[in-house]
mmCIF file of C-alpha atoms and ligand atoms in Angstrom:
data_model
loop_
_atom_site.group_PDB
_atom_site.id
_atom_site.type_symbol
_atom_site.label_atom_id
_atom_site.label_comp_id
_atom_site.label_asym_id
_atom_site.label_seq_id
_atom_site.Cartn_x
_atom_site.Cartn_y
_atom_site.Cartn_z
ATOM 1 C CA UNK N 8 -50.007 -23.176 -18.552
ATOM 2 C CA UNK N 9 -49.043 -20.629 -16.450
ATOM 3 C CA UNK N 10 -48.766 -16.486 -17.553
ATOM 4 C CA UNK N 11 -45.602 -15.104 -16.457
ATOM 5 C CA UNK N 12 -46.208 -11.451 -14.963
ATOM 6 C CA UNK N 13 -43.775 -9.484 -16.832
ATOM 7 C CA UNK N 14 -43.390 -6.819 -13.372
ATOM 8 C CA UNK N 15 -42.611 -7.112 -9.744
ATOM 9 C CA UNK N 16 -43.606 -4.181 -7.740
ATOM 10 C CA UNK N 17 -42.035 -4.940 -3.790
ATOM 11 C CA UNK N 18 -43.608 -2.335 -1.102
ATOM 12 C CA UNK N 19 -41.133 -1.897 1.426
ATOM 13 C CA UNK N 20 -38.162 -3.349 -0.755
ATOM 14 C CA UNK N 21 -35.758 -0.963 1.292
ATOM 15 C CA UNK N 22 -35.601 -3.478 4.045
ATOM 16 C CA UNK N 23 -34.201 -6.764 4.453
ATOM 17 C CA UNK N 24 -36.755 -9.141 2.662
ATOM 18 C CA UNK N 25 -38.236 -7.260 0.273
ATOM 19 C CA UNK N 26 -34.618 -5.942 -1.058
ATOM 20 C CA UNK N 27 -33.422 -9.691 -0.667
ATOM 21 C CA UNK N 28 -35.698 -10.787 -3.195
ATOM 22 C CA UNK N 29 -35.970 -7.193 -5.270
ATOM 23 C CA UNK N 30 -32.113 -8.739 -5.790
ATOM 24 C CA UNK N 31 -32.686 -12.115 -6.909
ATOM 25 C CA UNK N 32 -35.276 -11.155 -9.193
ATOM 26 C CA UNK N 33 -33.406 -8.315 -11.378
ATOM 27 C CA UNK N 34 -30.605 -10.695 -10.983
ATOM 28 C CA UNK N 35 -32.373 -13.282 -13.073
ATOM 29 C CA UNK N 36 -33.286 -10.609 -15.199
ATOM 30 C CA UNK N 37 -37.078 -9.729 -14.066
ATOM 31 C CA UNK N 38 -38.395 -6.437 -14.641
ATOM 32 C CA UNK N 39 -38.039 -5.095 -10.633
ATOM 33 C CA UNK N 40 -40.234 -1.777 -8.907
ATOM 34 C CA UNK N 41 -38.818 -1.076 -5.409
ATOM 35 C CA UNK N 42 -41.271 0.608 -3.037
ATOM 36 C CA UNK N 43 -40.757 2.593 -0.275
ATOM 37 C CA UNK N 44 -43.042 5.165 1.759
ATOM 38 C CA UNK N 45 -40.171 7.573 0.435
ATOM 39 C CA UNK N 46 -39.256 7.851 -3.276
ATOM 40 C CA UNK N 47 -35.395 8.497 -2.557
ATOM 41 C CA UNK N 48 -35.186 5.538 -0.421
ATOM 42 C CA UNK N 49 -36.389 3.753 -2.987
ATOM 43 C CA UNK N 50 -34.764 4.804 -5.468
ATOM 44 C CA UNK N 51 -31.506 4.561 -2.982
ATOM 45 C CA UNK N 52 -32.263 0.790 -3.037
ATOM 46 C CA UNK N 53 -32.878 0.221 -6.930
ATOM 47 C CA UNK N 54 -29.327 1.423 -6.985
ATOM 48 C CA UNK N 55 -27.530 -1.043 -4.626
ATOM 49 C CA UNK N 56 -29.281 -3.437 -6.919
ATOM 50 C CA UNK N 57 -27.554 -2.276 -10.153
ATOM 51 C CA UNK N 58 -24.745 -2.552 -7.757
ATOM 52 C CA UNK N 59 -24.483 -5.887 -6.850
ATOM 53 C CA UNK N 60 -26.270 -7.310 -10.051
ATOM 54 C CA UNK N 61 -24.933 -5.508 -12.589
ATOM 55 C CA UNK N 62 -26.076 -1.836 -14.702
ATOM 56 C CA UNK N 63 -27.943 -4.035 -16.995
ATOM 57 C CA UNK N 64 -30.187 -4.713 -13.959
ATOM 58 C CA UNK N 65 -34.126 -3.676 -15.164
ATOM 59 C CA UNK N 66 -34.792 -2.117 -11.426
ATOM 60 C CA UNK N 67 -36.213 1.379 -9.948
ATOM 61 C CA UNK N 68 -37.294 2.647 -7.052
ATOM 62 C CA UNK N 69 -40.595 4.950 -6.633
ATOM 63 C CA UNK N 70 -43.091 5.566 -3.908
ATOM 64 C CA UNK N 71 -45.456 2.458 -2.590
ATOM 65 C CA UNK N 72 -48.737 3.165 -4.554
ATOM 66 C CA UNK N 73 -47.088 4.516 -7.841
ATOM 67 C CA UNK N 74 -45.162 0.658 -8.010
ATOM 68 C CA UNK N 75 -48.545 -0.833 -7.141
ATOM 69 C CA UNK N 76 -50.333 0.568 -10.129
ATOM 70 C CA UNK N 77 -47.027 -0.146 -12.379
ATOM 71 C CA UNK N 78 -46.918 -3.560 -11.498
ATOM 72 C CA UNK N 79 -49.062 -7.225 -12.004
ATOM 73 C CA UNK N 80 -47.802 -9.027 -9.174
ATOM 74 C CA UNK N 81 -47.346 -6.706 -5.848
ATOM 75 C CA UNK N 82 -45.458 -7.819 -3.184
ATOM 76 C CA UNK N 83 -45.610 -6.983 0.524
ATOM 77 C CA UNK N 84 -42.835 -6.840 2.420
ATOM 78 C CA UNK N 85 -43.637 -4.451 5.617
ATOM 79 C CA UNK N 86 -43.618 -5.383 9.487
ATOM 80 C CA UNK N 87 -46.668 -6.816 10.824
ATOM 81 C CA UNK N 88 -47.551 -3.634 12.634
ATOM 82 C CA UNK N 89 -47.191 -2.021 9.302
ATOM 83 C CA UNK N 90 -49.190 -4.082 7.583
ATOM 84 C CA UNK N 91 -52.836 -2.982 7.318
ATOM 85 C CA UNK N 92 -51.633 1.109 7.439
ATOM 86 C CA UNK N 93 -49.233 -0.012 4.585
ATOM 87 C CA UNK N 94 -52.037 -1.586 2.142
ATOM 88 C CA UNK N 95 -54.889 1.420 2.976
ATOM 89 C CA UNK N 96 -51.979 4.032 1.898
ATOM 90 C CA UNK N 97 -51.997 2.154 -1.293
ATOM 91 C CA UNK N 98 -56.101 1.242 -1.849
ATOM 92 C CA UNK N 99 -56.248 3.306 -5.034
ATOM 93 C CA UNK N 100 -53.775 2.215 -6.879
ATOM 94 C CA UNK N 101 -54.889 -1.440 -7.752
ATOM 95 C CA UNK N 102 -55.728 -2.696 -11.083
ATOM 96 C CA UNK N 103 -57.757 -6.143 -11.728
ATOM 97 C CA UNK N 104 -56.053 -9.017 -12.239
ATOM 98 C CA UNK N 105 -52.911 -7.495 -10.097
ATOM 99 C CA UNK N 106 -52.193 -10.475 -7.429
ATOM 100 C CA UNK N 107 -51.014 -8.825 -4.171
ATOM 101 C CA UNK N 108 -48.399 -11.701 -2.277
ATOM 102 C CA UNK N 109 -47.983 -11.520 1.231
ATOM 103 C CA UNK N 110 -44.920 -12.167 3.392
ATOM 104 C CA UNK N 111 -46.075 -11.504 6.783
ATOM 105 C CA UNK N 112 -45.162 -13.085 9.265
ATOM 106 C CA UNK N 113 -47.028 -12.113 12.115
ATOM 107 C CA UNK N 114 -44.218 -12.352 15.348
ATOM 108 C CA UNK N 115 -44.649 -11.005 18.994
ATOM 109 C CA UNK N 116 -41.366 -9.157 17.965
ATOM 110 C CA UNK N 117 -43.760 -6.600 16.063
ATOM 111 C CA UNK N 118 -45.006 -5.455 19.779
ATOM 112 C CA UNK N 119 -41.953 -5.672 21.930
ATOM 113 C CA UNK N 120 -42.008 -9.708 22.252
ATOM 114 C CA UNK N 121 -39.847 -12.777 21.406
ATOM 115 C CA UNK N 122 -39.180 -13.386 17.503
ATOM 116 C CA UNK N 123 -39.839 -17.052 17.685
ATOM 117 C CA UNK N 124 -43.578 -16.671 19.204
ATOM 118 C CA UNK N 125 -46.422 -15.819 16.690
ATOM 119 C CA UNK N 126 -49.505 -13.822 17.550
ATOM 120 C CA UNK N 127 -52.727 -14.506 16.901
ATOM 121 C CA UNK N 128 -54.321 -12.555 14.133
ATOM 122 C CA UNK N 129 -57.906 -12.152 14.911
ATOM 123 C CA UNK N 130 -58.210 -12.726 10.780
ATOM 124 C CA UNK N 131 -56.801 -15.765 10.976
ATOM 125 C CA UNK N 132 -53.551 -15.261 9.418
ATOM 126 C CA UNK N 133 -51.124 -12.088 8.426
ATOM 127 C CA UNK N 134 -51.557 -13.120 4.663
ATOM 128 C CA UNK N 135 -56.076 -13.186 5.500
ATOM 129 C CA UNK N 136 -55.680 -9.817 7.159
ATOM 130 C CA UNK N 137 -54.066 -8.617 4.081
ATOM 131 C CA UNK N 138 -57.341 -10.272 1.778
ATOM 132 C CA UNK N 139 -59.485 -7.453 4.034
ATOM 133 C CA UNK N 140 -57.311 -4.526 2.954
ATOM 134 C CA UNK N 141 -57.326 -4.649 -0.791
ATOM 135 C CA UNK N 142 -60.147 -4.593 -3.621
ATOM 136 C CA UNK N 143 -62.602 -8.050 -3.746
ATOM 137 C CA UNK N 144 -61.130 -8.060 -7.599
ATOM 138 C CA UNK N 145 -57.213 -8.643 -5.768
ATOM 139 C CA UNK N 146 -56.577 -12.399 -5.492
ATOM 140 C CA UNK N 147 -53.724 -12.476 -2.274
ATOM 141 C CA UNK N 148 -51.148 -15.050 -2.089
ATOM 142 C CA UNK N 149 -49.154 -15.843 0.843
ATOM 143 C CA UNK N 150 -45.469 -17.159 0.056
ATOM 144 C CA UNK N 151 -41.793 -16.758 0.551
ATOM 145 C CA UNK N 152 -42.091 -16.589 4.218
ATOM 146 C CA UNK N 153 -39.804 -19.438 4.898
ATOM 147 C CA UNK N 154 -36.790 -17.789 3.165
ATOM 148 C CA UNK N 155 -34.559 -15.703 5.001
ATOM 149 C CA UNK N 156 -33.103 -12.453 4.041
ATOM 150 C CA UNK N 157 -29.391 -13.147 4.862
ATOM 151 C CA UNK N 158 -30.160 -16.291 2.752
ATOM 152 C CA UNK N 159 -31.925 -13.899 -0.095
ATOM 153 C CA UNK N 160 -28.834 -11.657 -0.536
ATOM 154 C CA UNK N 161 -26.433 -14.178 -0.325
ATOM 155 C CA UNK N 162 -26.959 -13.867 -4.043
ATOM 156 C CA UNK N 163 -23.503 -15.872 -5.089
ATOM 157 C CA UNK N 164 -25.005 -19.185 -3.204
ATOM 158 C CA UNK N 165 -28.466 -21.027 -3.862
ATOM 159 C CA UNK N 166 -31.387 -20.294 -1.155
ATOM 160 C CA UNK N 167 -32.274 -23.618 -0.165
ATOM 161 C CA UNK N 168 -35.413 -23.653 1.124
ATOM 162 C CA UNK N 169 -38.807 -24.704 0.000
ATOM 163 C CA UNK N 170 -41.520 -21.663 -1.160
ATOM 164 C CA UNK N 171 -44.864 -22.800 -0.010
ATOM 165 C CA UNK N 172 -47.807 -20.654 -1.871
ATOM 166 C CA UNK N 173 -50.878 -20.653 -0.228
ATOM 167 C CA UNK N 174 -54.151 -18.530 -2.017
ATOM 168 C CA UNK N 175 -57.716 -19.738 -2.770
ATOM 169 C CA UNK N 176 -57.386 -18.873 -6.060
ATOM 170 C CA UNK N 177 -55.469 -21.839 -7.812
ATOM 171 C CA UNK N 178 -54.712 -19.630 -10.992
ATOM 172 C CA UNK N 179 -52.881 -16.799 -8.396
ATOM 173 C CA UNK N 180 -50.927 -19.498 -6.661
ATOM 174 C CA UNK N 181 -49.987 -20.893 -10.290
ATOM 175 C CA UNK N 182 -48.585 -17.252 -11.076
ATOM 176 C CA UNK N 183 -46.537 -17.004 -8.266
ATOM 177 C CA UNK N 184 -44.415 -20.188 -9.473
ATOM 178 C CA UNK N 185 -42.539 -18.431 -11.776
ATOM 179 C CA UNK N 186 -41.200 -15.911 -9.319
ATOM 180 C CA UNK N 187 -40.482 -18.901 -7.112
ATOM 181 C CA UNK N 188 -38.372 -20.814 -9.708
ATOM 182 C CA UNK N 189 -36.489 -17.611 -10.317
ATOM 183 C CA UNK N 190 -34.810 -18.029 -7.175
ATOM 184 C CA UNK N 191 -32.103 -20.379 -7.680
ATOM 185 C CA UNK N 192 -32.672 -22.956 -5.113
ATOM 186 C CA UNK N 193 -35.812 -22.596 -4.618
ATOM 187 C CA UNK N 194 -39.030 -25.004 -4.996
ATOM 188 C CA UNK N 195 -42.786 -24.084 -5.260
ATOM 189 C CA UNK N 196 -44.643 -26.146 -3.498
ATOM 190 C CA UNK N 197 -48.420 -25.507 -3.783
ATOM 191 C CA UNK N 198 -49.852 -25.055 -0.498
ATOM 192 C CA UNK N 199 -53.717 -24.833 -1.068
ATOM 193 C CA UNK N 200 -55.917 -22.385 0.438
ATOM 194 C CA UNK N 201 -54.616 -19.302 1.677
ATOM 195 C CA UNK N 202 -55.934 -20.145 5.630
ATOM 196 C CA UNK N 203 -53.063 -22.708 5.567
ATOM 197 C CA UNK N 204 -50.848 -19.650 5.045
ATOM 198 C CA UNK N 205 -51.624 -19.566 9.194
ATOM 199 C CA UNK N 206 -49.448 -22.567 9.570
ATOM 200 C CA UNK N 207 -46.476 -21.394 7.074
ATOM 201 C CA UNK N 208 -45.997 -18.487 8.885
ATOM 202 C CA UNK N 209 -46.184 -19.843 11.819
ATOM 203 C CA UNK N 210 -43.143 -22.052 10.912
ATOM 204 C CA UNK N 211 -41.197 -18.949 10.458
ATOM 205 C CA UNK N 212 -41.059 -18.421 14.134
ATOM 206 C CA UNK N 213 -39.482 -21.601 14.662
ATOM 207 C CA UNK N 214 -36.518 -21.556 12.070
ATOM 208 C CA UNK N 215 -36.641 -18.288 13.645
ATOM 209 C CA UNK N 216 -35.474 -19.987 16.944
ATOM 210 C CA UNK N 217 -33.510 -22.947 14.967
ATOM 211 C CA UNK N 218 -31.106 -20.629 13.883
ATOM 212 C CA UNK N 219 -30.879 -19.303 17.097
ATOM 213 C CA UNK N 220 -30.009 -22.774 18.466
ATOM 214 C CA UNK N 221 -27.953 -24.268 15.607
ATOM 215 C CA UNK N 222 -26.011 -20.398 15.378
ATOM 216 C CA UNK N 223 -26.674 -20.237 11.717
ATOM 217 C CA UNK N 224 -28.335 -17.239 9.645
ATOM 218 C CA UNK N 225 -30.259 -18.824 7.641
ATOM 219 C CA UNK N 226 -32.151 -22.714 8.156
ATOM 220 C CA UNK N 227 -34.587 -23.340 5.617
ATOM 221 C CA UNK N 228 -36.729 -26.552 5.137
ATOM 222 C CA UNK N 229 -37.758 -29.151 2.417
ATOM 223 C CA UNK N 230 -40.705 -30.961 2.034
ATOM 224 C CA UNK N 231 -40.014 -34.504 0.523
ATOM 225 C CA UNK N 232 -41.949 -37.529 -1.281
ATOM 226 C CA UNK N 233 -43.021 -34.907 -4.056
ATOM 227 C CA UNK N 234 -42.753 -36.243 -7.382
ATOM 228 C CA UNK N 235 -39.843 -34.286 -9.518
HETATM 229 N N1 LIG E 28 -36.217 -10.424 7.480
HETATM 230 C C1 LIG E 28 -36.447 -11.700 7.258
HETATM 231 O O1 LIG E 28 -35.512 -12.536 7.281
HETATM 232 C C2 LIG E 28 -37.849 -12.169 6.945
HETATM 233 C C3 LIG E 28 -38.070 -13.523 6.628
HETATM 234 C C4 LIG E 28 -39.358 -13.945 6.305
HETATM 235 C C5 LIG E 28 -40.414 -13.046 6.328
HETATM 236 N N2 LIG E 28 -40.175 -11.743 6.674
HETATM 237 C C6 LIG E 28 -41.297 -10.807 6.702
HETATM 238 O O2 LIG E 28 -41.064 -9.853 5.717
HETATM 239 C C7 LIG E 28 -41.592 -8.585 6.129
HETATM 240 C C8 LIG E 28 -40.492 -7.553 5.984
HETATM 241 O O3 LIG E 28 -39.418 -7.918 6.817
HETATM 242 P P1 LIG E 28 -38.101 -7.010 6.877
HETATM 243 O O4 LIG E 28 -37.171 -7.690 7.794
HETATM 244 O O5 LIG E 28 -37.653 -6.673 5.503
HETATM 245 O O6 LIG E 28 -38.700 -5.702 7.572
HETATM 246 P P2 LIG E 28 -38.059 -4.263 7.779
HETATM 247 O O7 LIG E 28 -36.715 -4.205 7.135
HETATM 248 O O8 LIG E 28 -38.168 -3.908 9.213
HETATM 249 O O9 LIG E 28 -39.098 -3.325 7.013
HETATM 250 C C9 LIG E 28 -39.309 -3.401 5.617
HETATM 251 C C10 LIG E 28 -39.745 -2.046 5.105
HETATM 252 O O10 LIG E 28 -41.044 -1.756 5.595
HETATM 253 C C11 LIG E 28 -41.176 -0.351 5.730
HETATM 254 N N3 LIG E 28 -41.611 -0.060 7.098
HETATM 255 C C12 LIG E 28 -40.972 -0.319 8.245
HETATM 256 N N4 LIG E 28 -41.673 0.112 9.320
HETATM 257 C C13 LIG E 28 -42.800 0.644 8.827
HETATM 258 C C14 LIG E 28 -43.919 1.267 9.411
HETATM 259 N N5 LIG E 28 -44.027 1.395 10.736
HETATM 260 N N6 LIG E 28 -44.901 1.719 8.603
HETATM 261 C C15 LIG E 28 -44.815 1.575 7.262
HETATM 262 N N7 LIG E 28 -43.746 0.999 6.631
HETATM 263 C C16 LIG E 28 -42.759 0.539 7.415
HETATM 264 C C17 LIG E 28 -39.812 0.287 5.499
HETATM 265 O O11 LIG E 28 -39.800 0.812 4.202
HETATM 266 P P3 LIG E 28 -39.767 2.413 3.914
HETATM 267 O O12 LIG E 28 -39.320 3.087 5.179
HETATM 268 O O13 LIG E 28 -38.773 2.528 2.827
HETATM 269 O O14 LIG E 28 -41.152 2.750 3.521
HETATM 270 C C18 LIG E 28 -38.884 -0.894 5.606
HETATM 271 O O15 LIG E 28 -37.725 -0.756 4.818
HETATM 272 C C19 LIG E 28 -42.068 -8.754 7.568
HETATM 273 O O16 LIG E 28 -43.462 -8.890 7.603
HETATM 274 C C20 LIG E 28 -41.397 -10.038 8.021
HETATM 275 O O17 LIG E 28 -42.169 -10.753 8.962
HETATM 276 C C21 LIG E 28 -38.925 -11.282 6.973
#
């Protein structure tokens, strides 16, 4: 069986993603830290939350490292380029047995390029650069990289897209499923060791370029033949 962490912490849930799915978690009632390098942006976003979910909504808004050490499942939702500066400004404040979940997605847009090309990441992948940056005791998980964030704060329709959740540690990727079926819409699909989490993020980039081509906002994808 799997534990349900009872708090969310999202560093950099001002922007699009992370506040996407800061939303769809206090709007099926999780317990929701917003994190920002700036408390009153933060706390800025924690109220457009309440806003669009409702006062009842169990969100707030802080600085980065004082959600981190508030929360049992952290996740990271910065650019690539802010990445590794993002998870050394917050090296103090983890906790074992937090689970840090990375949404990286490592595009040539970070560095002036095209959105729908990935760069190579000398570690491999965004979400195994992230595994060098916090405490040996932090299990990382790579997921929700496949979900857009128009798609995210279209919060009156289902996302429909697949969550893939990649980690070495089986137990981690288990914990994430929760905050995956929160999502109306949404499937966990287990995707084994976190080095395949070089190939999910890769497929970013090219529903990155779909939606280019089809002129939609948001083209997810399914993975079929799993049993129900
Ligand atoms: N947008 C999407 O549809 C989407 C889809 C899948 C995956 N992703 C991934 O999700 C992550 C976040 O994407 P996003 O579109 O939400 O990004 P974003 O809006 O550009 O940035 C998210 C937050 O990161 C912080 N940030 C931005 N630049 C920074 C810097 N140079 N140094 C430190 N912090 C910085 C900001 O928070 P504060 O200023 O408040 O600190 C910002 O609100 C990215 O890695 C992206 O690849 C995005």
């Amino acid at each position: 069986m799997t534990q349900e962490p009872e708090t969310v912490a999202v560093v950099g849930g001002t922007g699009d993603q992370g506040f996407g799915l800061a939303l769809r978690w206090a709007k099926a009632g999780r317990h929701v830290l917003i994190g920002s390098r700036v408390r009153a942006r933060a706390e800025e976003a924690a109220a457009k939350v309440k806003a669009a979910v409702g006062n009842s909504a169990r969100v707030e808004g802080s600085e980065n490292a004082d959600v981190v050490a508030r929360a049992t499942l952290v996740v990271l939702s910065v650019p690539f380029e802010a990445q590794i500066a993002t998870l050394k400004a917050v090296r103090t404040a983890w906790r074992p047995g937090q689970i840090l979940v990375d949404l990286t997605v490592p595009l040539e847009a970070s560095f002036g390029g095209s959105p729908t090309r990935v760069l190579k990441v000398w570690a491999g992948s965004a979400a195994e650069q992230a595994a060098q940056h916090v405490p040996e005791n932090i299990s990382v998980v790579g997921a929700f990289h496949n979900i857009g964030a128009h798609a995210l704060q279209e919060i009156q329709h289902e996302v429909e897209c697949d969550v893939i959740v990649c980690g070495d540690n089986a137990e981690a990727r288990g914990r994430v499923r929760p905050w995956v079926e929160a999502i109306p819409g949404c499937r966990y699909v287990d995707g084994g060791k976190l080095e395949n989490a070089r190939i999910v993020e890769s497929l970013t980039a090219l529903l990155i370029g779909i939606n280019r081509r089809y002129k939609v906002p948001g083209a997810g994808l399914r993975i079929t033949g799993l049993p129900h």
